Amino acid sequence: MTFNDNVKLDPSQVEDVRGRRVGGRGVAAGSGLGLVVVLVVLLLGGNLGGAGTAGDLGSLLDQTVGLGAGTDVGPESTLLASECQTGADANAREDCRIVGYVNSVQAYWIGEFAAAGERYEPARTRFFSGAMSSGCGSATTEVGPFYCPNDGYVYIDLGFFDELRTRFGAQAGPFAQAYVIAHEYGHHVQDLLGILDAGTSQAGAEGRSVRTELQADCLAGVWAGNAVGTGYLLPLTDAQIADGLDAAAAVGDDRIQQQIQGRVSPESWTHGSSAQRQRWFTTGYETGTSDRCDTFSGGI
Ligand SMILES: [Zn+2]
């Protein structure tokens, strides 16, 4: 997915708290904790299960591993503000690219809410490294990206995209990143509409959690179908769409369960199967309207 070189980015929509300088040395915030989490996840192996938190991308990634308070948030970096100014920067740097996706996704929803006579309240994204505390518990690389309705932030460790490649076997190209960002902002839209208030903890293939997640996938597709109209992006290629669908499939419950526990148990699904996630993203993308994202009634 390629940005218009000349479009102006708004880096204020992203807080960069990756690492911070302590005593004159660069220290990655929470890197020690991150290592602990990796070990815990490895040790727990196939025993990961239970209810997930709202807003995570994949069911394995839902698990908030038992950490106490996370690492304190460092001062907001001004690096993004100086480095990520235009679409050309987004084409050149990964972090600026994410800033551009956040800008485009929110530009779309601002317009959609306004057209409906509503006000879209922007949500900021926090880039972190290792681990940090959030209003929804500890954010870690392994938990994966998520939207926290309690504090209204999207949390993402950019290292997650390496996880997508190594642990989930996805290509995780640039459009996969766009899908992830758009999915999390789909949860923010749900939050603004009061959809998250009803709770997402009901697991199972037809449960409320899966329906909520599939709707976020659909809303991500709706944005993708309208991304060019936001002015930030050039038209998508088929290869880019395939990249997004590949990422959606990689975080399907059935794919992850098969990989982790060697069998598929739909009764504990929280996000839907690979096929469902692809289908709902495609529905949003091809129709380009959130009216078609009703995942709460009927079959999914
Ligand atoms: Zn989600």
Short mmCIF file of C-alpha atoms in Angstrom, two decimals, residues 4-300:
data_model
loop_
_atom_site.label_atom_id
_atom_site.label_comp_id
_atom_site.label_asym_id
_atom_site.label_seq_id
_atom_site.Cartn_x
_atom_site.Cartn_y
_atom_site.Cartn_z
CA ASN A 4 0.75 9.80 -1.80
CA ASP A 5 4.20 11.32 -1.44
CA ASN A 6 2.92 14.79 -0.78
CA VAL A 7 0.14 14.09 1.70
CA LYS A 8 0.77 15.64 5.09
CA LEU A 9 0.86 13.23 8.02
CA ASP A 10 -0.43 14.00 11.51
CA PRO A 11 2.05 12.31 13.84
CA SER A 12 0.25 13.72 16.89
CA GLN A 13 -2.18 10.79 16.56
CA VAL A 14 0.60 8.45 17.68
CA GLU A 15 2.57 8.50 20.91
CA ASP A 16 5.94 6.87 20.60
CA VAL A 17 7.06 5.40 23.92
CA ARG A 18 9.46 2.86 22.49
CA GLY A 19 12.50 2.89 24.72
CA ARG A 20 13.60 5.92 26.66
CA ARG A 21 16.80 7.34 27.84
CA VAL A 22 17.73 6.60 31.42
CA GLY A 23 20.89 8.07 32.90
CA GLY A 24 22.15 8.99 29.49
CA ARG A 25 21.93 5.49 28.06
CA GLY A 26 19.28 4.31 25.69
CA VAL A 27 17.17 1.68 27.41
CA ALA A 28 14.33 -0.14 25.79
CA ALA A 29 11.41 0.27 28.16
CA GLY A 30 10.40 -3.03 29.63
CA SER A 31 12.70 -5.19 27.56
CA GLY A 32 13.39 -7.35 30.60
CA LEU A 33 9.72 -7.88 31.21
CA GLY A 34 9.26 -8.71 27.56
CA LEU A 35 11.76 -11.51 27.87
CA VAL A 36 9.93 -12.88 30.91
CA VAL A 37 6.69 -12.91 28.97
CA VAL A 38 8.29 -14.76 26.09
CA LEU A 39 9.42 -17.43 28.51
CA VAL A 40 6.02 -17.66 30.20
CA VAL A 41 4.31 -18.03 26.85
CA LEU A 42 6.75 -20.73 25.80
CA LEU A 43 6.31 -22.59 29.07
CA LEU A 44 2.54 -22.45 28.96
CA GLY A 45 2.59 -23.76 25.41
CA GLY A 46 -0.68 -25.34 24.48
CA ASN A 47 -2.40 -24.57 27.74
CA LEU A 48 -3.33 -21.08 26.78
CA GLY A 49 -7.07 -20.75 26.96
CA GLY A 50 -9.91 -18.91 28.57
CA ALA A 51 -11.53 -15.58 28.00
CA GLY A 52 -9.66 -12.93 26.12
CA THR A 53 -9.59 -9.20 26.46
CA ALA A 54 -11.59 -7.07 24.12
CA GLY A 55 -9.82 -5.86 21.07
CA ASP A 56 -6.92 -8.19 20.48
CA LEU A 57 -6.25 -9.46 17.07
CA GLY A 58 -6.03 -13.19 17.52
CA SER A 59 -7.17 -15.56 20.19
CA LEU A 60 -3.70 -16.63 21.24
CA LEU A 61 -2.76 -13.01 21.38
CA ASP A 62 -5.64 -12.31 23.72
CA GLN A 63 -3.95 -13.83 26.69
CA THR A 64 -2.88 -11.28 29.21
CA VAL A 65 -0.03 -13.14 30.81
CA GLY A 66 0.16 -12.67 34.55
CA LEU A 67 2.35 -9.66 34.88
CA GLY A 68 1.79 -7.08 37.57
CA ALA A 69 2.14 -3.43 36.85
CA GLY A 70 3.86 -2.76 33.56
CA THR A 71 6.75 -0.51 32.89
CA ASP A 72 6.16 3.15 33.39
CA VAL A 73 5.50 5.16 30.31
CA GLY A 74 8.44 7.26 29.29
CA PRO A 75 8.16 10.78 28.01
CA GLU A 76 6.55 11.04 24.64
CA SER A 77 9.12 10.97 21.92
CA THR A 78 9.21 13.82 19.48
CA LEU A 79 10.96 11.69 16.88
CA LEU A 80 7.81 10.85 14.96
CA ALA A 81 6.86 14.51 14.84
CA SER A 82 10.09 15.38 13.10
CA GLU A 83 10.54 12.25 11.01
CA CYS A 84 7.00 11.48 9.87
CA GLN A 85 5.75 14.54 8.06
CA THR A 86 4.68 13.41 4.61
CA GLY A 87 3.50 10.43 2.65
CA ALA A 88 7.04 10.11 1.29
CA ASP A 89 8.19 9.49 4.88
CA ALA A 90 5.46 6.86 5.23
CA ASN A 91 6.75 5.15 2.11
CA ALA A 92 10.28 5.15 3.49
CA ARG A 93 9.91 4.22 7.17
CA GLU A 94 7.84 1.56 8.91
CA ASP A 95 6.88 3.69 11.90
CA CYS A 96 5.82 6.57 9.67
CA ARG A 97 3.83 4.11 7.59
CA ILE A 98 1.84 3.10 10.66
CA VAL A 99 1.29 6.77 11.45
CA GLY A 100 -0.06 7.15 7.93
CA TYR A 101 -2.44 4.22 8.35
CA VAL A 102 -3.70 5.63 11.64
CA ASN A 103 -4.27 8.99 9.95
CA SER A 104 -6.08 7.47 6.99
CA VAL A 105 -8.28 5.18 9.07
CA GLN A 106 -9.32 8.00 11.35
CA ALA A 107 -9.86 10.41 8.47
CA TYR A 108 -12.29 7.89 7.03
CA TRP A 109 -14.25 7.45 10.25
CA ILE A 110 -14.34 11.18 10.96
CA GLY A 111 -16.08 11.59 7.62
CA GLU A 112 -18.44 8.68 8.14
CA PHE A 113 -19.51 9.83 11.58
CA ALA A 114 -19.99 13.38 10.33
CA ALA A 115 -22.13 12.16 7.44
CA ALA A 116 -24.36 10.45 10.00
CA GLY A 117 -24.56 13.60 12.14
CA GLU A 118 -22.30 12.09 14.79
CA ARG A 119 -18.92 13.07 16.10
CA TYR A 120 -15.97 10.73 15.85
CA GLU A 121 -13.65 11.07 18.82
CA PRO A 122 -10.10 10.34 17.61
CA ALA A 123 -8.11 7.71 19.48
CA ARG A 124 -4.34 7.76 19.64
CA THR A 125 -2.05 4.81 19.09
CA ARG A 126 0.85 4.08 21.40
CA PHE A 127 3.99 2.48 20.00
CA PHE A 128 5.79 0.65 22.76
CA SER A 129 8.60 -1.84 23.02
CA GLY A 130 8.70 -4.83 25.35
CA ALA A 131 5.94 -4.12 27.83
CA MET A 132 4.00 -1.24 29.27
CA SER A 133 0.96 -0.78 31.44
CA SER A 134 -2.36 0.13 29.90
CA GLY A 135 -5.86 0.74 31.20
CA CYS A 136 -6.54 -2.88 30.28
CA GLY A 137 -3.55 -4.54 31.93
CA SER A 138 -0.05 -5.08 30.65
CA ALA A 139 0.64 -4.53 27.00
CA THR A 140 3.33 -6.85 25.67
CA THR A 141 4.61 -7.86 22.28
CA GLU A 142 3.15 -11.32 22.78
CA VAL A 143 -0.30 -10.12 23.77
CA GLY A 144 -0.33 -8.43 20.40
CA PRO A 145 -1.96 -5.21 19.30
CA PHE A 146 -5.18 -4.27 21.02
CA TYR A 147 -7.60 -1.45 21.62
CA CYS A 148 -8.23 -0.58 25.25
CA PRO A 149 -11.69 0.89 25.79
CA ASN A 150 -10.76 1.93 29.33
CA ASP A 151 -8.19 4.48 28.21
CA GLY A 152 -9.09 4.79 24.54
CA TYR A 153 -5.69 3.91 23.10
CA VAL A 154 -4.55 1.39 20.52
CA TYR A 155 -1.39 -0.36 21.74
CA ILE A 156 1.12 -1.88 19.40
CA ASP A 157 4.68 -3.10 19.62
CA LEU A 158 5.92 -2.96 16.05
CA GLY A 159 7.82 -6.16 16.81
CA PHE A 160 4.43 -7.87 16.57
CA PHE A 161 4.78 -7.89 12.81
CA ASP A 162 7.86 -10.04 13.17
CA GLU A 163 5.71 -12.37 15.30
CA LEU A 164 3.15 -12.51 12.54
CA ARG A 165 5.86 -13.73 10.20
CA THR A 166 7.69 -16.13 12.49
CA ARG A 167 4.93 -17.53 14.69
CA PHE A 168 1.87 -17.19 12.52
CA GLY A 169 3.44 -17.76 9.14
CA ALA A 170 1.99 -14.66 7.56
CA GLN A 171 3.77 -12.57 4.96
CA ALA A 172 3.07 -9.53 7.12
CA GLY A 173 3.76 -7.04 4.39
CA PRO A 174 2.71 -3.41 4.58
CA PHE A 175 -0.94 -4.08 3.93
CA ALA A 176 -1.05 -6.66 6.71
CA GLN A 177 -0.03 -3.80 8.97
CA ALA A 178 -2.83 -1.69 7.57
CA TYR A 179 -5.29 -4.49 8.30
CA VAL A 180 -4.10 -4.73 11.90
CA ILE A 181 -4.40 -1.00 12.49
CA ALA A 182 -7.79 -0.79 10.80
CA HIS A 183 -9.06 -3.76 12.83
CA GLU A 184 -8.08 -2.14 16.13
CA TYR A 185 -9.69 1.14 15.10
CA GLY A 186 -12.74 -0.90 14.21
CA HIS A 187 -12.92 -1.69 17.92
CA HIS A 188 -12.67 2.00 18.70
CA VAL A 189 -15.58 2.66 16.37
CA GLN A 190 -17.51 -0.10 18.15
CA ASP A 191 -16.63 1.54 21.45
CA LEU A 192 -17.98 4.90 20.28
CA LEU A 193 -21.16 3.20 19.11
CA GLY A 194 -21.62 1.42 22.43
CA ILE A 195 -21.13 -2.02 20.95
CA LEU A 196 -18.26 -2.94 23.24
CA ASP A 197 -20.28 -2.02 26.33
CA ALA A 198 -22.34 -5.17 25.99
CA GLY A 199 -19.22 -7.22 26.64
CA THR A 200 -17.21 -9.48 24.43
CA SER A 201 -16.40 -12.31 26.77
CA GLN A 202 -18.86 -14.85 25.44
CA ALA A 203 -16.71 -17.37 23.59
CA GLY A 204 -17.78 -20.00 21.06
CA ALA A 205 -18.13 -20.04 17.30
CA GLU A 206 -21.43 -18.15 17.36
CA GLY A 207 -20.71 -16.17 20.51
CA ARG A 208 -20.60 -12.44 21.05
CA SER A 209 -16.82 -12.28 21.12
CA VAL A 210 -16.46 -13.82 17.66
CA ARG A 211 -19.22 -11.59 16.31
CA THR A 212 -17.52 -8.50 17.73
CA GLU A 213 -14.17 -9.48 16.21
CA LEU A 214 -15.61 -10.31 12.81
CA GLN A 215 -17.32 -6.94 12.77
CA ALA A 216 -13.96 -5.27 13.45
CA ASP A 217 -12.57 -7.21 10.48
CA CYS A 218 -15.46 -6.01 8.35
CA LEU A 219 -14.92 -2.41 9.46
CA ALA A 220 -11.24 -2.78 8.55
CA GLY A 221 -12.37 -3.90 5.10
CA VAL A 222 -14.72 -0.93 4.80
CA TRP A 223 -11.83 1.42 5.44
CA ALA A 224 -9.66 -0.44 2.93
CA GLY A 225 -12.38 -0.04 0.34
CA ASN A 226 -12.42 3.70 0.95
CA ALA A 227 -8.74 4.27 1.72
CA VAL A 228 -7.99 6.03 -1.54
CA GLY A 229 -10.77 8.48 -0.81
CA THR A 230 -9.03 9.63 2.34
CA GLY A 231 -6.30 11.16 0.21
CA TYR A 232 -3.50 9.32 1.95
CA LEU A 233 -3.16 6.25 -0.22
CA LEU A 234 -2.87 5.13 -3.80
CA PRO A 235 -5.17 2.38 -5.08
CA LEU A 236 -4.60 -1.08 -3.65
CA THR A 237 -3.13 -3.79 -5.79
CA ASP A 238 -4.38 -7.36 -5.78
CA ALA A 239 -1.14 -8.41 -4.13
CA GLN A 240 -1.75 -5.97 -1.30
CA ILE A 241 -5.26 -7.23 -0.72
CA ALA A 242 -3.90 -10.77 -0.71
CA ASP A 243 -1.42 -9.65 1.92
CA GLY A 244 -4.24 -8.42 4.17
CA LEU A 245 -6.28 -11.58 3.65
CA ASP A 246 -3.22 -13.64 4.45
CA ALA A 247 -2.81 -11.81 7.76
CA ALA A 248 -6.51 -12.24 8.56
CA ALA A 249 -6.21 -15.97 7.93
CA ALA A 250 -3.05 -16.23 10.02
CA VAL A 251 -4.86 -15.04 13.13
CA GLY A 252 -7.97 -17.18 12.68
CA ASP A 253 -8.88 -19.22 15.75
CA ASP A 254 -8.82 -22.53 13.91
CA ARG A 255 -5.40 -21.88 12.40
CA ILE A 256 -3.93 -20.86 15.75
CA GLN A 257 -5.53 -23.73 17.66
CA GLN A 258 -4.32 -26.25 15.14
CA GLN A 259 -0.85 -24.82 15.39
CA ILE A 260 -0.73 -24.60 19.18
CA GLN A 261 -2.78 -27.55 20.40
CA GLY A 262 -2.99 -29.73 17.31
CA ARG A 263 -6.78 -29.67 17.17
CA VAL A 264 -9.60 -27.21 16.61
CA SER A 265 -12.17 -26.51 19.34
CA PRO A 266 -14.82 -24.05 18.12
CA GLU A 267 -16.43 -23.84 21.58
CA SER A 268 -13.50 -21.74 22.75
CA TRP A 269 -13.23 -19.49 19.71
CA THR A 270 -13.05 -15.77 20.40
CA HIS A 271 -12.21 -14.28 16.99
CA GLY A 272 -13.58 -16.60 14.34
CA SER A 273 -12.00 -18.94 11.83
CA SER A 274 -9.53 -17.96 9.15
CA ALA A 275 -12.24 -18.28 6.53
CA GLN A 276 -14.69 -16.16 8.52
CA ARG A 277 -12.13 -13.44 9.10
CA GLN A 278 -11.27 -13.31 5.42
CA ARG A 279 -14.92 -13.35 4.45
CA TRP A 280 -15.90 -10.44 6.67
CA PHE A 281 -12.90 -8.36 5.69
CA THR A 282 -13.80 -8.99 2.06
CA THR A 283 -17.44 -8.08 2.68
CA GLY A 284 -16.36 -4.74 4.07
CA TYR A 285 -13.84 -4.14 1.33
CA GLU A 286 -16.08 -5.01 -1.57
CA THR A 287 -19.19 -3.20 -0.36
CA GLY A 288 -17.36 -0.27 1.20
CA THR A 289 -20.13 0.35 3.70
CA SER A 290 -20.43 -0.45 7.37
CA ASP A 291 -24.13 -1.14 6.82
CA ARG A 292 -23.00 -4.54 5.62
CA CYS A 293 -21.08 -5.27 8.80
CA ASP A 294 -23.94 -6.59 10.90
CA THR A 295 -22.31 -9.65 12.38
CA PHE A 296 -24.69 -9.79 15.33
CA SER A 297 -27.76 -11.17 13.62
CA GLY A 298 -27.97 -14.33 11.62
CA GLY A 299 -25.24 -16.68 10.53
CA ILE A 300 -21.63 -15.61 10.40
#
